[in-house]
XYZ file of N, CA, C and O in Angstrom:
768
model
N 11.939 -3.701 21.847
C 10.960 -4.761 21.704
C 10.859 -5.154 20.239
O 10.578 -4.301 19.405
N 11.061 -6.431 19.868
C 10.873 -6.820 18.479
C 9.396 -6.853 18.133
O 8.555 -7.133 18.970
N 9.106 -6.580 16.888
C 7.732 -6.601 16.402
C 7.454 -7.946 15.753
O 8.364 -8.660 15.367
N 6.150 -8.304 15.602
C 5.839 -9.580 14.958
C 5.945 -9.503 13.447
O 5.824 -10.498 12.774
N 6.195 -8.319 12.900
C 6.434 -8.240 11.467
C 7.940 -8.264 11.232
O 8.720 -8.424 12.154
N 8.359 -8.085 9.985
C 9.779 -8.176 9.686
C 10.525 -6.886 9.960
O 11.734 -6.850 9.923
N 9.789 -5.806 10.286
C 10.419 -4.511 10.444
C 11.015 -4.247 11.797
O 11.989 -3.537 11.934
N 10.452 -4.774 12.855
C 10.940 -4.476 14.191
C 10.252 -3.248 14.742
O 9.369 -2.679 14.133
N 10.673 -2.817 15.911
C 10.035 -1.696 16.583
C 11.077 -0.880 17.307
O 12.084 -1.397 17.753
N 10.793 0.423 17.446
C 11.678 1.304 18.202
C 11.092 1.630 19.559
O 11.501 2.603 20.186
N 10.130 0.875 20.017
C 9.452 1.155 21.281
C 10.445 1.097 22.435
O 11.298 0.219 22.507
N 10.300 2.066 23.347
C 11.156 2.115 24.531
C 10.434 1.601 25.765
O 11.049 1.304 26.766
N 9.099 1.547 25.708
C 8.321 1.057 26.841
C 7.054 0.377 26.324
O 6.655 0.555 25.184
N 6.430 -0.388 27.184
C 5.255 -1.169 26.813
C 4.140 -0.268 26.287
O 3.452 -0.611 25.333
N 3.988 0.900 26.876
C 2.936 1.815 26.452
C 3.080 2.196 24.979
O 2.095 2.399 24.280
N 4.329 2.306 24.502
C 4.570 2.636 23.093
C 4.060 1.541 22.161
O 3.674 1.804 21.031
N 4.093 0.300 22.626
C 3.561 -0.809 21.844
C 2.045 -0.886 21.947
O 1.357 -1.204 20.988
N 1.520 -0.595 23.124
C 0.077 -0.732 23.362
C -0.736 0.352 22.669
O -1.844 0.084 22.191
N -0.218 1.562 22.584
C -0.992 2.681 22.050
C -1.536 2.433 20.638
O -2.735 2.587 20.416
N -0.715 2.027 19.659
C -1.289 1.799 18.326
C -2.277 0.629 18.298
O -3.255 0.643 17.551
N -2.057 -0.371 19.114
C -2.963 -1.519 19.198
C -4.336 -1.061 19.692
O -5.372 -1.413 19.126
N -4.346 -0.252 20.739
C -5.599 0.249 21.319
C -6.312 1.167 20.331
O -7.527 1.086 20.152
N -5.570 2.024 19.645
C -6.161 2.917 18.642
C -6.801 2.116 17.513
O -7.890 2.441 17.039
N -6.112 1.086 17.042
C -6.653 0.256 15.957
C -7.937 -0.448 16.394
O -8.908 -0.524 15.642
N -7.969 -0.944 17.622
C -9.169 -1.604 18.150
C -10.330 -0.613 18.223
O -11.443 -0.903 17.785
N -10.065 0.582 18.741
C -11.107 1.608 18.851
C -11.631 1.998 17.474
O -12.847 2.159 17.275
N -10.728 2.106 16.490
C -11.146 2.446 15.134
C -12.011 1.342 14.536
O -13.029 1.604 13.904
N -11.634 0.107 14.763
C -12.410 -1.025 14.247
C -13.794 -1.046 14.883
O -14.798 -1.287 14.199
N -13.861 -0.783 16.179
C -15.170 -0.735 16.840
C -16.032 0.386 16.278
O -17.223 0.199 16.019
N -15.422 1.562 16.068
C -16.173 2.704 15.526
C -16.688 2.390 14.127
O -17.837 2.668 13.792
N -15.842 1.781 13.278
C -16.255 1.441 11.915
C -17.338 0.373 11.910
O -18.184 0.325 11.029
N -17.333 -0.477 12.913
C -18.307 -1.563 12.981
C -19.627 -1.173 13.630
O -20.578 -1.953 13.633
N -19.704 0.056 14.158
C -20.914 0.472 14.874
C -22.155 0.429 13.982
O -23.179 -0.132 14.375
N -22.080 1.006 12.796
C -23.235 0.985 11.885
C -23.588 -0.439 11.485
O -24.759 -0.809 11.420
N -22.565 -1.245 11.204
C -22.815 -2.647 10.862
C -23.539 -3.338 12.014
O -24.501 -4.071 11.815
N -23.093 -3.074 13.236
C -23.692 -3.716 14.408
C -25.147 -3.306 14.572
O -26.010 -4.141 14.866
N -25.409 -2.020 14.376
C -26.795 -1.548 14.517
C -27.702 -2.201 13.485
O -28.810 -2.636 13.791
N -27.230 -2.292 12.221
C -28.010 -2.953 11.173
C -28.203 -4.435 11.489
O -29.291 -4.982 11.345
N -27.143 -5.088 11.935
C -27.218 -6.520 12.245
C -28.166 -6.773 13.403
O -28.935 -7.739 13.387
N -28.139 -5.919 14.400
C -29.002 -6.123 15.563
C -30.473 -5.855 15.264
O -31.345 -6.401 15.940
N -30.760 -5.005 14.246
C -32.165 -4.824 13.840
C -32.719 -6.127 13.293
O -33.872 -6.474 13.534
N -31.891 -6.844 12.566
C -32.327 -8.110 11.966
C -32.232 -9.268 12.957
O -32.955 -10.235 12.859
N -31.304 -9.165 13.875
C -31.050 -10.243 14.828
C -30.699 -9.616 16.177
O -29.537 -9.541 16.550
N -31.707 -9.133 16.907
C -31.422 -8.427 18.166
C -30.538 -9.256 19.100
O -30.770 -10.437 19.317
N -29.511 -8.604 19.609
C -28.589 -9.273 20.529
C -27.612 -10.198 19.840
O -26.845 -10.899 20.480
N -27.604 -10.182 18.504
C -26.757 -11.120 17.773
C -25.339 -10.657 17.543
O -24.491 -11.446 17.168
N -25.053 -9.393 17.741
C -23.699 -8.892 17.493
C -22.888 -8.976 18.775
O -23.319 -8.511 19.824
N -21.734 -9.573 18.674
C -20.872 -9.741 19.842
C -19.467 -9.264 19.484
O -18.895 -9.717 18.500
N -18.941 -8.342 20.239
C -17.602 -7.822 19.989
C -16.600 -8.668 20.769
O -16.672 -8.750 21.995
N -15.708 -9.304 20.035
C -14.683 -10.136 20.670
C -13.537 -9.257 21.153
O -13.143 -8.313 20.464
N -12.992 -9.547 22.308
C -11.812 -8.783 22.746
C -10.603 -9.146 21.887
O -10.511 -10.264 21.368
N -9.732 -8.219 21.722
C -8.488 -8.462 21.004
C -7.399 -8.782 22.019
O -7.438 -8.341 23.168
N -6.415 -9.531 21.552
C -5.228 -9.800 22.376
C -3.988 -9.676 21.505
O -4.045 -9.846 20.282
N -2.883 -9.364 22.125
C -1.584 -9.433 21.460
C -0.559 -9.724 22.543
O -0.462 -9.001 23.534
N 0.170 -10.812 22.361
C 1.186 -11.239 23.323
C 2.486 -11.504 22.574
O 2.453 -11.937 21.423
N 3.579 -11.273 23.238
C 4.878 -11.578 22.649
C 5.844 -11.975 23.758
O 5.773 -11.457 24.870
N 6.699 -12.914 23.453
C 7.741 -13.305 24.400
C 8.992 -13.702 23.622
O 8.921 -14.025 22.441
N 10.110 -13.641 24.309
C 11.369 -14.046 23.689
C 12.192 -14.788 24.732
O 12.165 -14.431 25.911
N 12.896 -15.811 24.275
C 13.744 -16.572 25.186
C 15.017 -16.991 24.478
O 15.080 -17.025 23.248
N 16.018 -17.278 25.275
C 17.248 -17.837 24.722
C 16.944 -19.272 24.343
O 16.518 -20.076 25.173
N 17.134 -19.582 23.074
C 16.863 -20.923 22.564
C 18.092 -21.820 22.717
O 17.989 -22.986 23.066
N 19.271 -21.222 22.470
C 20.507 -22.003 22.517
C 21.686 -21.050 22.434
O 21.558 -19.950 21.893
N 22.841 -21.477 22.956
C 24.071 -20.689 22.844
C 25.235 -21.597 22.515
O 25.267 -22.752 22.927
N 26.164 -21.051 21.761
C 27.451 -21.702 21.554
C 28.509 -20.670 21.916
O 28.178 -19.544 22.308
N 29.778 -21.020 21.767
C 30.832 -20.041 22.028
C 30.703 -18.841 21.093
O 31.008 -17.715 21.473
N 30.219 -19.061 19.869
C 30.182 -18.017 18.852
C 28.801 -17.385 18.662
O 28.697 -16.216 18.287
N 27.720 -18.145 18.906
C 26.380 -17.665 18.563
C 25.403 -17.705 19.740
O 25.476 -18.589 20.594
N 24.489 -16.745 19.707
C 23.356 -16.708 20.628
C 22.099 -16.837 19.777
O 21.898 -16.049 18.846
N 21.271 -17.831 20.061
C 20.045 -18.063 19.317
C 18.845 -17.725 20.207
O 18.704 -18.281 21.299
N 18.021 -16.794 19.735
C 16.818 -16.393 20.441
C 15.601 -16.883 19.669
O 15.652 -17.023 18.448
N 14.525 -17.121 20.410
C 13.271 -17.530 19.783
C 12.171 -16.625 20.326
O 11.990 -16.513 21.542
N 11.458 -15.973 19.413
C 10.348 -15.103 19.788
C 9.042 -15.784 19.420
O 8.940 -16.436 18.377
N 8.069 -15.647 20.276
C 6.720 -16.152 20.025
C 5.756 -14.987 20.094
O 5.840 -14.170 21.013
N 4.860 -14.906 19.134
C 3.809 -13.897 19.167
C 2.471 -14.587 18.985
O 2.371 -15.622 18.332
N 1.466 -14.015 19.593
C 0.114 -14.549 19.495
C -0.823 -13.350 19.503
O -0.698 -12.486 20.364
N -1.724 -13.287 18.528
C -2.673 -12.184 18.532
C -4.001 -12.617 17.933
O -4.086 -13.556 17.173
N -5.026 -11.898 18.350
C -6.370 -12.086 17.805
C -6.975 -10.704 17.624
O -7.061 -9.934 18.578
N -7.363 -10.404 16.396
C -7.983 -9.120 16.069
C -9.244 -9.382 15.259
O -9.497 -8.747 14.242
N -10.011 -10.347 15.712
C -11.207 -10.741 14.979
C -10.854 -11.828 13.980
O -9.709 -12.219 13.824
N -11.845 -12.336 13.309
C -11.608 -13.385 12.323
C -11.909 -14.754 12.879
O -12.510 -14.905 13.953
N -11.478 -15.754 12.161
C -11.828 -17.130 12.493
C -11.024 -17.704 13.660
O -11.493 -18.612 14.334
N -9.817 -17.186 13.879
C -8.950 -17.785 14.893
C -7.811 -16.839 15.232
O -7.505 -15.928 14.465
N -7.163 -17.076 16.363
C -5.960 -16.289 16.669
C -4.814 -16.717 15.756
O -4.870 -17.776 15.114
N -3.786 -15.916 15.700
C -2.593 -16.210 14.910
C -1.405 -16.301 15.867
O -1.204 -15.417 16.702
N -0.639 -17.357 15.727
C 0.596 -17.513 16.491
C 1.750 -17.611 15.506
O 1.634 -18.281 14.476
N 2.843 -16.951 15.822
C 4.028 -16.968 14.969
C 5.265 -17.192 15.833
O 5.283 -16.826 17.005
N 6.276 -17.773 15.218
C 7.558 -17.986 15.874
C 8.650 -17.412 14.979
O 8.589 -17.571 13.758
N 9.613 -16.766 15.607
C 10.719 -16.180 14.856
C 12.027 -16.497 15.562
O 12.113 -16.438 16.787
N 13.038 -16.809 14.757
C 14.371 -17.053 15.289
C 15.264 -15.851 15.003
O 15.137 -15.202 13.959
N 16.178 -15.600 15.930
C 17.178 -14.557 15.771
C 18.512 -15.156 16.195
O 18.639 -15.640 17.313
N 19.479 -15.133 15.291
C 20.813 -15.654 15.587
C 21.767 -14.460 15.611
O 21.800 -13.674 14.661
N 22.524 -14.334 16.714
C 23.464 -13.229 16.855
C 24.881 -13.758 17.011
O 25.110 -14.750 17.703
N 25.828 -13.066 16.381
C 27.237 -13.332 16.562
C 27.633 -12.701 17.895
O 27.469 -11.491 18.089
N 28.125 -13.490 18.834
C 28.420 -12.996 20.177
C 29.644 -12.078 20.218
O 29.833 -11.358 21.187
N 30.439 -12.073 19.171
C 31.592 -11.172 19.125
C 31.180 -9.773 18.671
O 31.588 -8.771 19.245
N 30.327 -9.698 17.645
C 29.922 -8.401 17.084
C 28.549 -7.950 17.558
O 28.186 -6.793 17.399
N 27.747 -8.854 18.087
C 26.357 -8.638 18.475
C 25.502 -8.171 17.310
O 24.523 -7.473 17.474
N 25.878 -8.599 16.106
C 25.066 -8.333 14.918
C 24.274 -9.591 14.595
O 24.746 -10.713 14.826
N 23.097 -9.376 14.037
C 22.264 -10.512 13.635
C 22.921 -11.235 12.467
O 23.380 -10.620 11.502
N 22.976 -12.552 12.559
C 23.610 -13.382 11.546
C 22.645 -13.576 10.382
O 21.466 -13.885 10.561
N 23.167 -13.387 9.176
C 22.419 -13.624 7.944
C 23.001 -14.862 7.267
O 24.116 -15.279 7.588
N 22.275 -15.417 6.329
C 22.767 -16.612 5.643
C 24.122 -16.369 4.991
O 24.998 -17.235 5.026
N 24.314 -15.179 4.415
C 25.590 -14.897 3.751
C 26.769 -14.865 4.727
O 27.915 -14.983 4.304
N 26.481 -14.735 6.029
C 27.547 -14.786 7.037
C 28.010 -16.225 7.288
O 29.098 -16.437 7.814
N 27.170 -17.186 6.937
C 27.456 -18.594 7.220
C 28.017 -19.356 6.023
O 28.668 -20.382 6.194
N 27.734 -18.849 4.815
C 28.065 -19.602 3.607
C 29.060 -18.870 2.720
O 29.155 -17.648 2.738
N 29.775 -19.668 1.919
C 30.724 -19.127 0.949
C 29.980 -18.306 -0.097
O 28.804 -18.545 -0.379
N 30.683 -17.360 -0.700
C 30.101 -16.522 -1.744
C 29.536 -17.406 -2.869
O 30.129 -18.410 -3.231
N 28.362 -17.023 -3.384
C 27.736 -17.786 -4.457
C 26.967 -19.005 -3.970
O 26.676 -19.912 -4.746
N 26.615 -19.039 -2.692
C 25.956 -20.197 -2.086
C 24.487 -20.327 -2.454
O 23.911 -21.404 -2.333
N 23.855 -19.232 -2.876
C 22.394 -19.147 -2.972
C 21.735 -20.343 -3.657
O 20.874 -21.009 -3.064
N 22.087 -20.590 -4.896
C 21.410 -21.641 -5.665
C 21.743 -23.040 -5.139
O 20.894 -23.932 -5.159
N 22.956 -23.221 -4.652
C 23.335 -24.520 -4.087
C 22.529 -24.800 -2.818
O 22.008 -25.898 -2.631
N 22.441 -23.803 -1.945
C 21.667 -23.963 -0.723
C 20.203 -24.218 -1.054
O 19.569 -25.089 -0.460
N 19.679 -23.488 -2.007
C 18.279 -23.662 -2.405
C 18.018 -25.080 -2.905
O 17.014 -25.700 -2.533
N 18.915 -25.615 -3.696
C 18.752 -26.975 -4.224
C 18.811 -28.015 -3.098
O 18.001 -28.949 -3.057
N 19.762 -27.850 -2.182
C 19.888 -28.775 -1.051
C 18.636 -28.706 -0.176
O 18.080 -29.724 0.243
N 18.176 -27.485 0.094
C 17.006 -27.284 0.955
C 15.744 -27.842 0.306
O 14.931 -28.493 0.977
N 15.575 -27.595 -0.996
C 14.379 -28.107 -1.669
C 14.361 -29.634 -1.668
O 13.319 -30.256 -1.464
N 15.508 -30.245 -1.865
C 15.578 -31.710 -1.834
C 15.139 -32.230 -0.463
O 14.327 -33.165 -0.370
N 15.635 -31.615 0.617
C 15.252 -32.026 1.970
C 13.776 -31.748 2.227
O 13.074 -32.557 2.830
N 13.285 -30.606 1.753
C 11.875 -30.248 1.900
C 10.987 -31.303 1.242
O 10.004 -31.756 1.821
N 11.332 -31.713 0.039
C 10.532 -32.704 -0.683
C 10.560 -34.059 0.023
O 9.554 -34.764 0.068
N 11.685 -34.406 0.615
C 11.762 -35.645 1.400
C 10.824 -35.539 2.605
O 10.025 -36.443 2.864
N 10.933 -34.430 3.336
C 10.092 -34.233 4.524
C 8.606 -34.259 4.189
O 7.803 -34.791 4.951
N 8.241 -33.642 3.064
C 6.837 -33.522 2.665
C 6.348 -34.731 1.862
O 5.195 -34.770 1.448
N 7.254 -35.696 1.618
C 6.931 -36.898 0.834
C 6.436 -36.535 -0.562
O 5.438 -37.050 -1.064
N 7.187 -35.632 -1.202
C 6.874 -35.169 -2.552
C 7.874 -35.739 -3.552
O 9.055 -35.904 -3.236
N 7.399 -35.990 -4.753
C 8.281 -36.430 -5.835
C 9.129 -35.239 -6.296
O 8.733 -34.085 -6.123
N 10.278 -35.508 -6.929
C 11.179 -34.420 -7.337
C 10.525 -33.340 -8.209
O 10.879 -32.176 -8.095
N 9.592 -33.707 -9.061
C 8.985 -32.709 -9.951
C 7.535 -32.394 -9.601
O 6.844 -31.738 -10.378
N 7.075 -32.850 -8.446
C 5.696 -32.568 -8.049
C 5.537 -31.067 -7.807
O 6.349 -30.453 -7.113
N 4.503 -30.453 -8.374
C 4.352 -28.991 -8.264
C 4.157 -28.518 -6.826
O 3.554 -29.193 -6.004
N 4.673 -27.323 -6.562
C 4.527 -26.686 -5.256
C 3.526 -25.533 -5.391
O 3.777 -24.409 -4.983
N 2.372 -25.834 -5.957
C 1.385 -24.799 -6.241
C 0.142 -24.946 -5.369
O 0.043 -25.860 -4.544
N -0.795 -24.029 -5.554
C -2.034 -24.022 -4.769
C -2.800 -25.331 -4.880
O -3.381 -25.803 -3.904
N -2.810 -25.912 -6.062
C -3.558 -27.158 -6.265
C -3.000 -28.304 -5.429
O -3.700 -29.258 -5.114
N -1.722 -28.195 -5.067
C -1.072 -29.231 -4.258
C -0.896 -28.805 -2.805
O -0.190 -29.449 -2.039
N -1.516 -27.669 -2.430
C -1.530 -27.253 -1.032
C -0.408 -26.324 -0.593
O -0.220 -26.112 0.601
N 0.345 -25.764 -1.538
C 1.468 -24.893 -1.187
C 1.245 -23.488 -1.727
O 0.640 -23.304 -2.769
N 1.803 -22.511 -1.027
C 1.624 -21.106 -1.391
C 2.895 -20.468 -1.953
O 3.053 -19.254 -1.895
N 3.808 -21.257 -2.472
C 5.042 -20.682 -3.013
C 4.719 -19.845 -4.246
O 4.000 -20.295 -5.136
N 5.280 -18.632 -4.297
C 5.044 -17.759 -5.444
C 5.590 -18.408 -6.707
O 6.721 -18.913 -6.726
N 4.773 -18.426 -7.751
C 5.125 -19.063 -9.021
C 5.497 -20.537 -8.854
O 6.236 -21.091 -9.664
N 5.003 -21.155 -7.780
C 5.234 -22.574 -7.484
C 6.721 -22.913 -7.379
O 7.124 -24.043 -7.604
N 7.551 -21.923 -7.008
C 8.990 -22.154 -6.862
C 9.363 -22.141 -5.381
O 9.030 -21.207 -4.652
N 10.092 -23.156 -4.966
C 10.547 -23.269 -3.585
C 11.427 -22.075 -3.219
O 12.265 -21.638 -4.007
N 11.236 -21.564 -2.014
C 12.093 -20.488 -1.504
C 12.450 -20.780 -0.044
O 11.731 -21.495 0.644
N 13.544 -20.198 0.379
C 13.910 -20.210 1.791
C 13.576 -18.842 2.349
O 13.666 -17.830 1.650
N 13.204 -18.797 3.603
C 12.987 -17.517 4.258
C 14.210 -17.191 5.120
O 15.207 -17.919 5.101
N 14.145 -16.112 5.873
C 15.266 -15.761 6.743
C 14.968 -16.069 8.205
O 15.620 -15.553 9.101
N 13.992 -16.934 8.440
C 13.610 -17.335 9.797
C 14.316 -18.661 10.107
O 13.757 -19.736 9.906
N 15.559 -18.562 10.572
C 16.358 -19.775 10.801
C 17.102 -19.691 12.115
O 17.302 -18.623 12.676
N 17.501 -20.871 12.582
C 18.350 -20.977 13.757
C 19.399 -22.056 13.505
O 19.289 -22.821 12.539
N 20.391 -22.108 14.360
C 21.433 -23.130 14.273
C 21.180 -24.149 15.364
O 21.036 -23.797 16.532
N 21.090 -25.400 14.971
C 20.900 -26.482 15.928
C 22.251 -27.186 16.108
O 23.196 -26.895 15.368
N 22.366 -28.125 17.015
C 23.641 -28.852 17.138
C 24.008 -29.620 15.869
O 25.185 -29.886 15.633
N 23.018 -29.946 15.026
C 23.297 -30.795 13.861
C 23.064 -30.125 12.510
O 23.366 -30.708 11.471
N 22.507 -28.895 12.499
C 22.245 -28.268 11.211
C 21.627 -26.891 11.328
O 21.635 -26.263 12.388
N 21.064 -26.438 10.219
C 20.354 -25.162 10.163
C 18.877 -25.481 10.012
O 18.485 -26.246 9.119
N 18.069 -24.903 10.908
C 16.632 -25.156 10.883
C 15.903 -23.884 10.454
O 16.062 -22.832 11.061
N 15.108 -24.014 9.385
C 14.250 -22.937 8.911
C 12.842 -23.204 9.429
O 12.427 -24.353 9.549
N 12.125 -22.135 9.709
C 10.762 -22.272 10.185
C 9.854 -21.394 9.323
O 10.109 -20.203 9.157
N 8.825 -22.020 8.754
C 7.804 -21.306 7.997
C 6.566 -21.227 8.881
O 6.051 -22.249 9.331
N 6.083 -20.022 9.120
C 4.902 -19.834 9.946
C 3.629 -20.155 9.186
O 3.649 -20.349 7.960
N 2.519 -20.201 9.913
C 1.220 -20.473 9.297
C 0.970 -19.450 8.189
O 1.381 -18.298 8.287
N 0.336 -19.901 7.141
C -0.005 -19.096 5.955
C 1.202 -18.716 5.109
O 1.044 -18.158 4.047
N 2.407 -19.001 5.567
C 3.579 -18.598 4.789
C 3.747 -19.474 3.551
O 3.999 -18.957 2.461
N 3.628 -20.789 3.726
C 3.741 -21.684 2.570
C 2.607 -22.703 2.498
O 2.498 -23.426 1.511
N 1.783 -22.775 3.554
C 0.670 -23.723 3.614
C -0.494 -23.101 4.364
O -0.333 -22.092 5.053
N -1.633 -23.762 4.293
C -2.820 -23.301 5.004
C -2.608 -23.341 6.520
O -1.789 -24.103 7.035
N -3.374 -22.521 7.212
C -3.316 -22.412 8.673
C -3.431 -23.775 9.346
O -2.729 -24.073 10.308
N -4.325 -24.610 8.833
C -4.605 -25.908 9.452
C -3.373 -26.811 9.527
O -3.311 -27.705 10.365
N -2.370 -26.561 8.683
C -1.169 -27.396 8.680
C -0.127 -26.924 9.685
O 0.885 -27.590 9.895
N -0.353 -25.775 10.320
C 0.574 -25.278 11.331
C 1.898 -24.837 10.735
O 2.005 -24.572 9.540
N 2.910 -24.757 11.595
C 4.240 -24.349 11.134
C 4.920 -25.509 10.417
O 4.601 -26.676 10.646
N 5.848 -25.167 9.547
C 6.645 -26.166 8.844
C 8.102 -25.918 9.188
O 8.612 -24.815 9.001
N 8.755 -26.926 9.730
C 10.174 -26.829 10.048
C 10.973 -27.605 9.013
O 10.560 -28.675 8.571
N 12.093 -27.039 8.644
C 12.975 -27.670 7.662
C 14.393 -27.604 8.202
O 15.002 -26.535 8.236
N 14.902 -28.739 8.670
C 16.280 -28.771 9.161
C 17.169 -29.421 8.119
O 16.876 -30.504 7.615
N 18.256 -28.726 7.813
C 19.229 -29.219 6.835
C 20.497 -29.557 7.607
O 21.104 -28.687 8.238
N 20.917 -30.822 7.574
C 22.115 -31.221 8.326
C 23.372 -30.499 7.830
O 23.540 -30.282 6.624
N 24.264 -30.137 8.766
C 25.527 -29.509 8.391
C 26.296 -30.385 7.410
O 26.982 -29.881 6.527
N 26.163 -31.687 7.555
C 26.853 -32.619 6.662
C 26.480 -32.358 5.200
O 27.338 -32.402 4.322
N 25.219 -32.048 4.936
C 24.760 -31.775 3.569
C 25.229 -30.411 3.068
O 25.184 -30.142 1.863
N 25.670 -29.559 3.994
C 26.038 -28.184 3.646
C 27.547 -27.958 3.660
O 28.011 -26.846 3.399
N 28.313 -28.996 3.956
C 29.751 -28.823 4.193
C 30.495 -28.181 3.019
O 31.466 -27.458 3.219
N 30.026 -28.377 1.783
C 30.727 -27.807 0.616
C 30.488 -26.313 0.452
O 31.223 -25.647 -0.292
N 29.450 -25.762 1.108
C 29.167 -24.338 0.930
C 29.289 -23.536 2.232
O 29.234 -22.310 2.203
N 29.463 -24.202 3.370
C 29.644 -23.498 4.636
C 31.014 -22.825 4.672
O 32.007 -23.380 4.181
N 31.072 -21.636 5.279
C 32.370 -20.978 5.464
C 33.197 -21.822 6.420
O 32.685 -22.416 7.354
N 34.466 -21.844 6.166
C 35.385 -22.647 6.995
C 35.728 -21.919 8.252
O 35.764 -20.780 8.406
């Protein structure tokens, strides 16, 4: 079972996934007991414990002769203002059954070229000027206001699509951000 974080999971059955979730919920309830008692003295009946949820699913997104593209969806609520939903892509080489990384798709030394191509497309999509800052004041969460690519990508019929989840580069209210870069723009750095 894949995990909603970047580490993954070694769970062999559903119970292995549920046990830590249930323990964490019980611990949170126990820690909140004193808070609840104090809150209810001031506002009787005012404390309400919300149920937690955690859901995950995975489906085949697309296949080619060489690649299998999977898409995982996770949704959880553990208190707070709203639930969190995330999407993750997994691309596998059907010959080796290993997960495909960017370095498997591009010629050696591709990093900075790909970053420049991707940032240009990102700025077009976001209607940003070439030198407009990507900082908190402008609504972006890029570290040091520098554009980055993540490893959450899939292959479409026309290009490579990156997906940034909520809170990854923008506020929750803006939802996910998709960035598709056409293969045509990448032809000089793609492996032949």
